[in-house]
Every structure is written in structure tokens, then in C-alpha cells.
XYZ file of C-alpha atoms in Angstrom:
373
model
C 0.037 -0.234 0.224
C 1.217 3.438 -0.406
C 2.251 5.551 2.808
C 1.981 9.120 2.273
C 3.872 11.777 4.279
C 2.275 12.740 7.853
C 2.042 16.116 5.574
C -0.460 14.411 2.846
C -2.190 12.743 4.879
C -3.136 15.505 7.370
C -3.936 18.197 4.333
C -6.390 15.558 2.871
C -7.958 14.769 6.322
C -8.150 18.622 7.432
C -10.391 18.160 3.647
C -12.841 15.882 5.223
C -13.015 15.970 8.994
C -14.936 17.722 11.576
C -12.259 20.864 13.084
C -12.998 18.586 16.501
C -12.038 15.017 14.340
C -8.747 17.051 12.821
C -7.853 18.016 16.190
C -7.142 14.533 17.276
C -5.385 13.956 14.026
C -3.076 15.632 14.376
C -2.672 16.259 17.728
C -2.339 12.256 18.788
C 0.489 10.218 18.133
C -0.867 8.582 15.112
C 2.351 7.446 12.971
C 2.504 7.836 9.174
C 1.593 4.572 8.392
C -2.244 5.124 10.637
C -2.617 8.784 9.298
C -2.585 7.051 5.360
C -4.910 4.983 6.493
C -7.233 7.077 7.816
C -7.142 8.600 4.403
C -7.970 5.820 2.653
C -10.834 4.758 5.237
C -12.248 8.294 5.058
C -12.625 7.614 0.853
C -13.346 4.503 0.854
C -15.376 3.523 3.628
C -16.542 6.798 5.083
C -14.928 5.919 8.264
C -13.093 7.904 10.859
C -10.322 5.892 12.571
C -10.257 8.406 14.963
C -14.058 8.501 16.320
C -13.527 6.019 18.208
C -11.992 4.695 21.864
C -9.270 3.126 20.910
C -6.170 5.042 21.898
C -2.965 6.243 19.273
C -1.529 3.245 20.137
C -4.055 0.618 19.112
C -4.655 2.753 15.932
C -1.322 2.503 15.248
C -1.493 -1.396 15.944
C -3.760 -2.783 13.823
C -2.271 -0.044 10.715
C 0.560 -1.852 11.437
C -1.012 -5.184 10.901
C -2.683 -3.796 7.973
C 0.124 -2.641 6.147
C 1.527 -6.125 6.618
C -1.635 -7.123 5.517
C -2.365 -9.148 7.816
C -6.100 -7.732 8.526
C -7.715 -6.920 5.380
C -9.372 -4.119 4.816
C -12.534 -5.382 5.316
C -11.602 -6.336 9.207
C -10.173 -2.469 9.820
C -13.590 -1.512 9.157
C -15.252 -4.038 11.358
C -13.005 -3.701 13.866
C -13.719 0.317 13.778
C -17.408 0.630 12.962
C -18.389 -1.561 15.799
C -15.428 -0.433 18.972
C -17.263 0.768 21.866
C -16.779 4.395 22.730
C -15.436 3.153 26.009
C -12.658 1.097 24.334
C -13.298 -1.956 26.725
C -12.071 -4.540 24.095
C -8.363 -2.171 23.690
C -6.775 -4.799 25.831
C -7.073 -7.274 23.645
C -5.798 -5.998 20.444
C -2.591 -8.212 20.942
C -5.025 -11.426 21.309
C -6.162 -10.511 18.714
C -3.071 -10.145 16.352
C -1.300 -12.539 17.632
C -4.634 -15.283 17.050
C -4.306 -14.627 13.177
C -0.242 -15.407 13.801
C -1.169 -18.363 15.268
C -3.615 -19.562 12.727
C -6.912 -17.892 13.316
C -8.823 -16.858 10.254
C -8.335 -13.179 9.500
C -11.876 -12.367 8.991
C -12.658 -14.674 11.794
C -10.810 -13.099 14.452
C -11.994 -9.292 13.545
C -15.426 -10.600 13.923
C -14.507 -11.858 17.507
C -12.253 -9.396 18.319
C -15.380 -7.063 17.612
C -18.018 -9.143 19.546
C -15.640 -8.603 22.932
C -16.522 -5.920 23.643
C -21.171 -7.068 23.735
C -20.548 -10.274 24.543
C -18.727 -9.042 27.939
C -15.924 -11.509 27.113
C -12.486 -11.443 27.003
C -10.879 -12.105 23.320
C -9.474 -15.508 24.373
C -12.814 -16.553 26.158
C -14.798 -15.756 22.619
C -12.137 -17.201 20.847
C -12.713 -20.740 22.954
C -16.150 -20.513 22.233
C -16.451 -20.391 18.993
C -13.276 -23.121 18.987
C -16.252 -25.517 20.503
C -18.740 -25.517 17.485
C -21.287 -24.248 19.601
C -20.825 -20.854 18.603
C -19.932 -18.675 15.574
C -18.982 -15.173 15.548
C -21.665 -13.252 12.696
C -20.984 -9.618 10.697
C -23.042 -7.779 13.513
C -20.674 -7.461 16.337
C -22.258 -10.521 18.707
C -21.408 -14.363 18.960
C -24.484 -16.835 17.682
C -25.321 -20.320 18.508
C -24.976 -22.401 16.029
C -27.923 -24.197 13.866
C -27.632 -27.532 15.126
C -26.994 -26.528 19.051
C -30.392 -23.901 18.170
C -32.202 -26.218 17.078
C -31.682 -28.788 19.528
C -32.235 -26.599 22.599
C -35.517 -25.654 21.122
C -36.659 -29.153 21.311
C -35.950 -28.577 25.220
C -38.291 -25.839 25.116
C -35.171 -23.900 26.477
C -35.656 -20.109 25.655
C -34.148 -18.630 22.464
C -33.700 -15.232 21.074
C -33.389 -13.354 17.826
C -31.207 -11.207 16.426
C -31.557 -9.258 12.549
C -29.158 -6.527 12.406
C -26.971 -5.354 15.378
C -29.963 -4.354 18.353
C -33.709 -5.617 16.342
C -34.117 -8.704 18.514
C -37.502 -11.190 19.242
C -38.236 -13.928 21.171
C -37.715 -18.238 19.584
C -41.015 -19.485 20.293
C -41.895 -22.312 18.046
C -40.061 -24.236 15.747
C -41.270 -22.503 13.094
C -40.057 -19.248 14.483
C -36.801 -20.205 14.833
C -36.938 -22.186 11.163
C -37.234 -18.283 9.785
C -35.072 -16.531 11.896
C -32.152 -18.743 10.470
C -32.952 -18.798 7.225
C -33.142 -14.508 7.385
C -29.487 -14.812 8.656
C -30.643 -14.055 12.366
C -28.167 -14.558 15.021
C -29.872 -16.948 17.533
C -28.467 -15.867 20.967
C -29.051 -17.547 24.563
C -29.085 -16.208 28.101
C -26.463 -19.083 29.381
C -23.691 -19.547 26.793
C -22.208 -22.488 28.820
C -25.331 -24.711 28.847
C -24.681 -24.083 24.835
C -20.871 -25.806 24.649
C -22.347 -28.670 26.750
C -25.827 -29.739 24.579
C -22.905 -29.709 21.698
C -20.606 -31.637 23.229
C -23.650 -34.426 24.883
C -25.366 -33.647 20.800
C -22.487 -36.499 19.740
C -23.464 -39.291 21.977
C -25.519 -41.924 20.518
C -28.023 -42.062 23.806
C -28.214 -37.759 22.927
C -32.048 -38.265 22.319
C -32.576 -40.470 25.512
C -30.796 -37.672 27.711
C -32.454 -35.116 26.236
C -35.965 -36.689 27.001
C -34.478 -37.327 30.288
C -33.961 -33.785 31.225
C -36.671 -32.719 29.652
C -38.622 -34.633 32.163
C -36.442 -33.876 35.365
C -36.657 -30.239 34.045
C -40.610 -30.110 33.951
C -41.514 -26.710 32.863
C -38.690 -25.082 34.508
C -36.606 -25.701 31.478
C -35.580 -21.716 31.245
C -33.465 -22.080 34.721
C -31.515 -24.514 33.691
C -27.403 -23.257 33.947
C -24.617 -25.149 31.921
C -23.518 -26.592 35.383
C -27.423 -27.931 35.945
C -27.134 -29.695 32.638
C -23.600 -31.643 34.002
C -25.156 -32.929 37.760
C -28.710 -33.828 35.061
C -25.484 -35.090 33.320
C -24.274 -37.527 35.585
C -28.014 -38.289 37.223
C -28.917 -39.813 34.132
C -25.568 -41.779 33.689
C -25.833 -43.091 37.586
C -29.459 -44.133 36.742
C -28.139 -46.031 33.351
C -25.126 -47.666 35.808
C -27.804 -48.110 38.035
C -29.256 -50.928 35.689
C -26.892 -52.289 34.555
C -25.503 -52.981 38.282
C -28.585 -54.289 40.071
C -29.288 -56.505 36.480
C -25.561 -58.051 37.292
C -26.538 -58.504 41.262
C -29.536 -60.001 40.246
C -28.144 -62.765 37.944
C -25.613 -63.449 40.508
C -28.311 -63.577 43.653
C -30.586 -66.075 41.547
C -27.577 -68.491 40.582
C -26.829 -68.209 44.019
C -30.645 -69.602 44.926
C -30.138 -72.146 42.518
C -26.930 -72.959 44.072
C -28.461 -72.816 47.399
C -31.370 -75.339 46.354
C -29.440 -78.096 45.246
C -27.260 -77.592 49.926
C -28.917 -80.397 51.861
C -31.426 -78.201 54.481
C -29.032 -78.619 57.117
C -26.865 -76.151 54.515
C -29.999 -74.036 53.617
C -30.939 -73.055 57.616
C -27.230 -72.491 58.236
C -26.656 -69.773 55.642
C -30.066 -68.452 56.349
C -28.981 -65.315 57.433
C -26.218 -64.880 54.266
C -29.449 -65.902 51.913
C -32.034 -62.835 53.480
C -29.442 -60.562 53.250
C -28.133 -61.227 49.650
C -31.793 -60.758 49.193
C -31.556 -57.389 50.613
C -29.290 -56.372 48.780
C -30.829 -57.090 45.885
C -34.250 -56.025 46.887
C -32.157 -52.774 47.571
C -30.607 -52.409 44.283
C -34.089 -52.814 42.418
C -36.217 -49.884 44.832
C -33.795 -48.058 45.699
C -31.432 -45.243 43.969
C -27.929 -46.029 45.127
C -25.907 -42.227 46.151
C -23.095 -43.754 43.809
C -20.444 -41.858 41.809
C -19.704 -43.208 38.225
C -17.022 -44.562 39.689
C -17.776 -46.134 42.141
C -20.781 -48.310 39.596
C -18.073 -49.212 37.605
C -16.242 -50.303 40.064
C -19.205 -52.533 41.410
C -19.655 -53.970 37.531
C -16.426 -54.857 36.796
C -16.488 -57.268 39.959
C -16.315 -61.016 39.596
C -18.925 -61.401 41.708
C -20.323 -58.098 43.341
C -22.855 -59.707 45.456
C -20.761 -61.925 47.717
C -17.964 -58.553 47.884
C -21.183 -56.544 48.656
C -22.355 -59.375 51.553
C -18.511 -60.298 52.457
C -18.147 -56.371 53.354
C -21.092 -56.094 54.822
C -20.752 -59.583 57.783
C -17.360 -57.764 58.347
C -18.469 -54.611 59.473
C -19.620 -54.428 62.779
C -21.425 -50.707 61.765
C -23.844 -52.270 59.296
C -26.910 -54.040 60.293
C -29.959 -52.565 58.917
C -31.631 -52.219 55.702
C -30.729 -48.475 54.915
C -26.734 -49.118 56.079
C -26.555 -51.393 52.349
C -26.354 -47.965 50.638
C -23.076 -47.516 52.871
C -21.951 -51.128 52.323
C -22.283 -50.357 48.437
C -20.198 -47.314 48.776
C -17.114 -49.421 50.898
C -17.216 -52.263 48.863
C -17.155 -49.798 45.481
C -13.718 -47.976 47.334
C -11.804 -51.072 48.200
C -12.171 -52.442 44.920
C -11.364 -49.028 43.089
C -7.746 -49.112 45.539
C -7.043 -52.629 45.082
C -7.307 -51.726 41.337
C -5.558 -47.941 41.424
C -2.581 -50.076 44.288
C -2.222 -53.011 41.404
C -1.512 -50.644 38.656
C 0.948 -48.523 41.123
C 3.076 -51.127 41.917
C 5.982 -51.479 40.139
C 6.670 -55.084 38.765
C 9.338 -57.306 40.417
C 13.122 -56.677 39.891
C 14.273 -59.410 39.216
C 18.712 -58.883 39.807
C 20.387 -60.107 36.680
C 23.183 -62.654 37.361
C 25.977 -63.299 35.714
C 27.940 -66.267 34.547
C 31.048 -65.145 36.833
C 28.460 -64.929 39.711
C 27.702 -68.783 39.991
C 29.991 -70.824 41.652
C 31.412 -73.812 40.161
C 29.857 -77.545 41.287
C 31.874 -79.287 43.833
C 32.194 -82.794 43.326
C 29.571 -84.419 45.896
C 31.718 -86.389 48.712
C 31.472 -90.307 48.564
C 29.988 -92.261 51.567
C 32.261 -94.611 53.496
C 31.015 -97.799 52.819
């Protein structure tokens, strides 16, 4: 690009700028590159680079990036056009320009940078949201939810809003209205961005439809109150319910085999085993009727056990503090933790070191003593 001298730029700017704007162009520490670009922007886009909240240092950085072809004139226009008067996105200029050096497409980077003051986040936070695939930066200084995520949230009856242009917002209250908004290129926005990210991740699950139905059912009309953290908790509850079913099926099969084997024993053995029969039945009934407060890790430990029912019962018998039906939950936790601890210990224990034996360390064989006759 052609870089004018300072005098040339000031002369040409004096023909189009208002006195206050011209004074700022003259008195601030804009370098020759920045002033020359100001002339080009005034004639090409009608934008005055002095008419925003950026400092001269920030404008000089943007001008240098433009002169080096790191950003385009369209990027510069976007950044300057949506720059707020308080310049609150100026602290992220270096992050914005560095991200382009690190592979972010310049147009995408400029849109993200322009959106940061209105999304009330840092450039890195906004860029990270875009990297998840749940959001994309718009041409109107905002981050919009991707079409797929918007449709899933709408399917869950989660409140969405559409924005056309810079500040025309309206509520999305039906699938038809969402479709129309998307066809017009409207940006879809959500109250909780973390939730959109979580949903975007969960959509990849094979059981997503079932999980979505579970969440909607649990929220029971209060879906608008759901946050990203609440979504995580509901996913954990769903996982635990599924694991609880798997654990019950396993223990029930073990109990049925136990009873089948017991029926083959003499009456005396059955009588002596009455306590064992009763409490193994109680453990099985507990898993069928209750909701054990176990973590996914604890469930996984019990499910992977060779005979979970036998281990739970053994721990029950060996623990003198467990007596009632309600104590079975404690026994389940104890057994699960014991299994996990044992396996972690096995994984951490190094294999035994076998010392190397050299040939010279082996003593020479001696002749056997002859017995006297």
C-alpha cells in the first residue's frame, strides 16, 4: 500500500474531517502509516479511525497489521465500526493479532474481536467459545449459537432469542419461528453460553435423544432455569441411573445363581445359610428399589467385579457397624471404594526387580562327597 507523508495525510484529512476530529488526528501520536490509512478509510468506507475509543497506540497497531496484510480493509472497517466509545476491547488487540499469527483466519478473528465488548468477555474467552463449534462470530459484533445447537435447544423448549442486524431482538417461541429466523440469517443467542457448549458436546452421544428426554422430564417445565452446571448435574444423574440398572441386572443374576446353587444343598446347609440368604436378598432388593448415592466410578467398580453380590455381602458381614436395610447403601460405597483402591494399588505397584546374574557370579559345582562303606 502507498504510505503518504504526515503532511500529505493531514492535508487530505483536513478536507473531510470536522475541526475536532482533525485536531485529534494532528495532536495524537498517530504514525504515518495510521494517518495514511485514515485517508484511505475516509475515502473508501467513510470511517474515521479517530472517531472511536481506541488509543493512538491501538490504532497504530491495527494500521501496522493492515500494512503487513495481516488484516484486510474489511477487517479494519469492522473493528473500527463496532468499537465502543469506552474502548473496552482495546486490551485484547494483541491477543487478536497474535491469534492470526497462530492460525485463526483473519476475518474470523476480526469478528470475534469486534464482539468481545458486547459479549462481555475477553478475546480468548470468545475465541474459545467459537472453537467449541457451539458458536460462530457474526457480522454484527456478536456470537451466535450454531444452527444445530439452536435446534436442539429449541427442541428442549429452552428460551432462545433471535437478533437481526445489530440490535433488533425478538423471542423464539416455536420451531417455525426458529426456522424462519435462520432462513433470514438471524443470529440466535442464549442466556447461558456454557449451556450451549455443553449441549453441543452432548449431541455427539449415541444416546443423546434419550438423555435430552430425561433432562426435559426432570426439569418439568422449568427448562428456562437450566444452566450449564445444572446440565452437567443432570447428565451425571442420568449416567448413574443407567449404571444403577446395569448393576442391578448383574447382582440379580448373581443372586439367582446363588439361590439355584443353594437349592441343591442339604436342608441343614440351607438353614445354616439363612442369614446369608436373607441379606443377599436384601442387597438385591435394595438395588432394585432404591437409588444408591454412588459416583460413576463407584458404579463402574462394582459392575466390573467378578461377583459383586458376594463382595458386598462379605464386606457387610465383616463390618460390625452395618445392621439395617438402610446401611446397605454404605456397604455399596465401601465395597466400591475397596475395589477401586485395590485396582489402583495394583496399577501403581512396580513389577518385582529380578537381579541380573552374571556367569562369574555362579559358583563352580563341587564334586559330591563319597559315602564311606
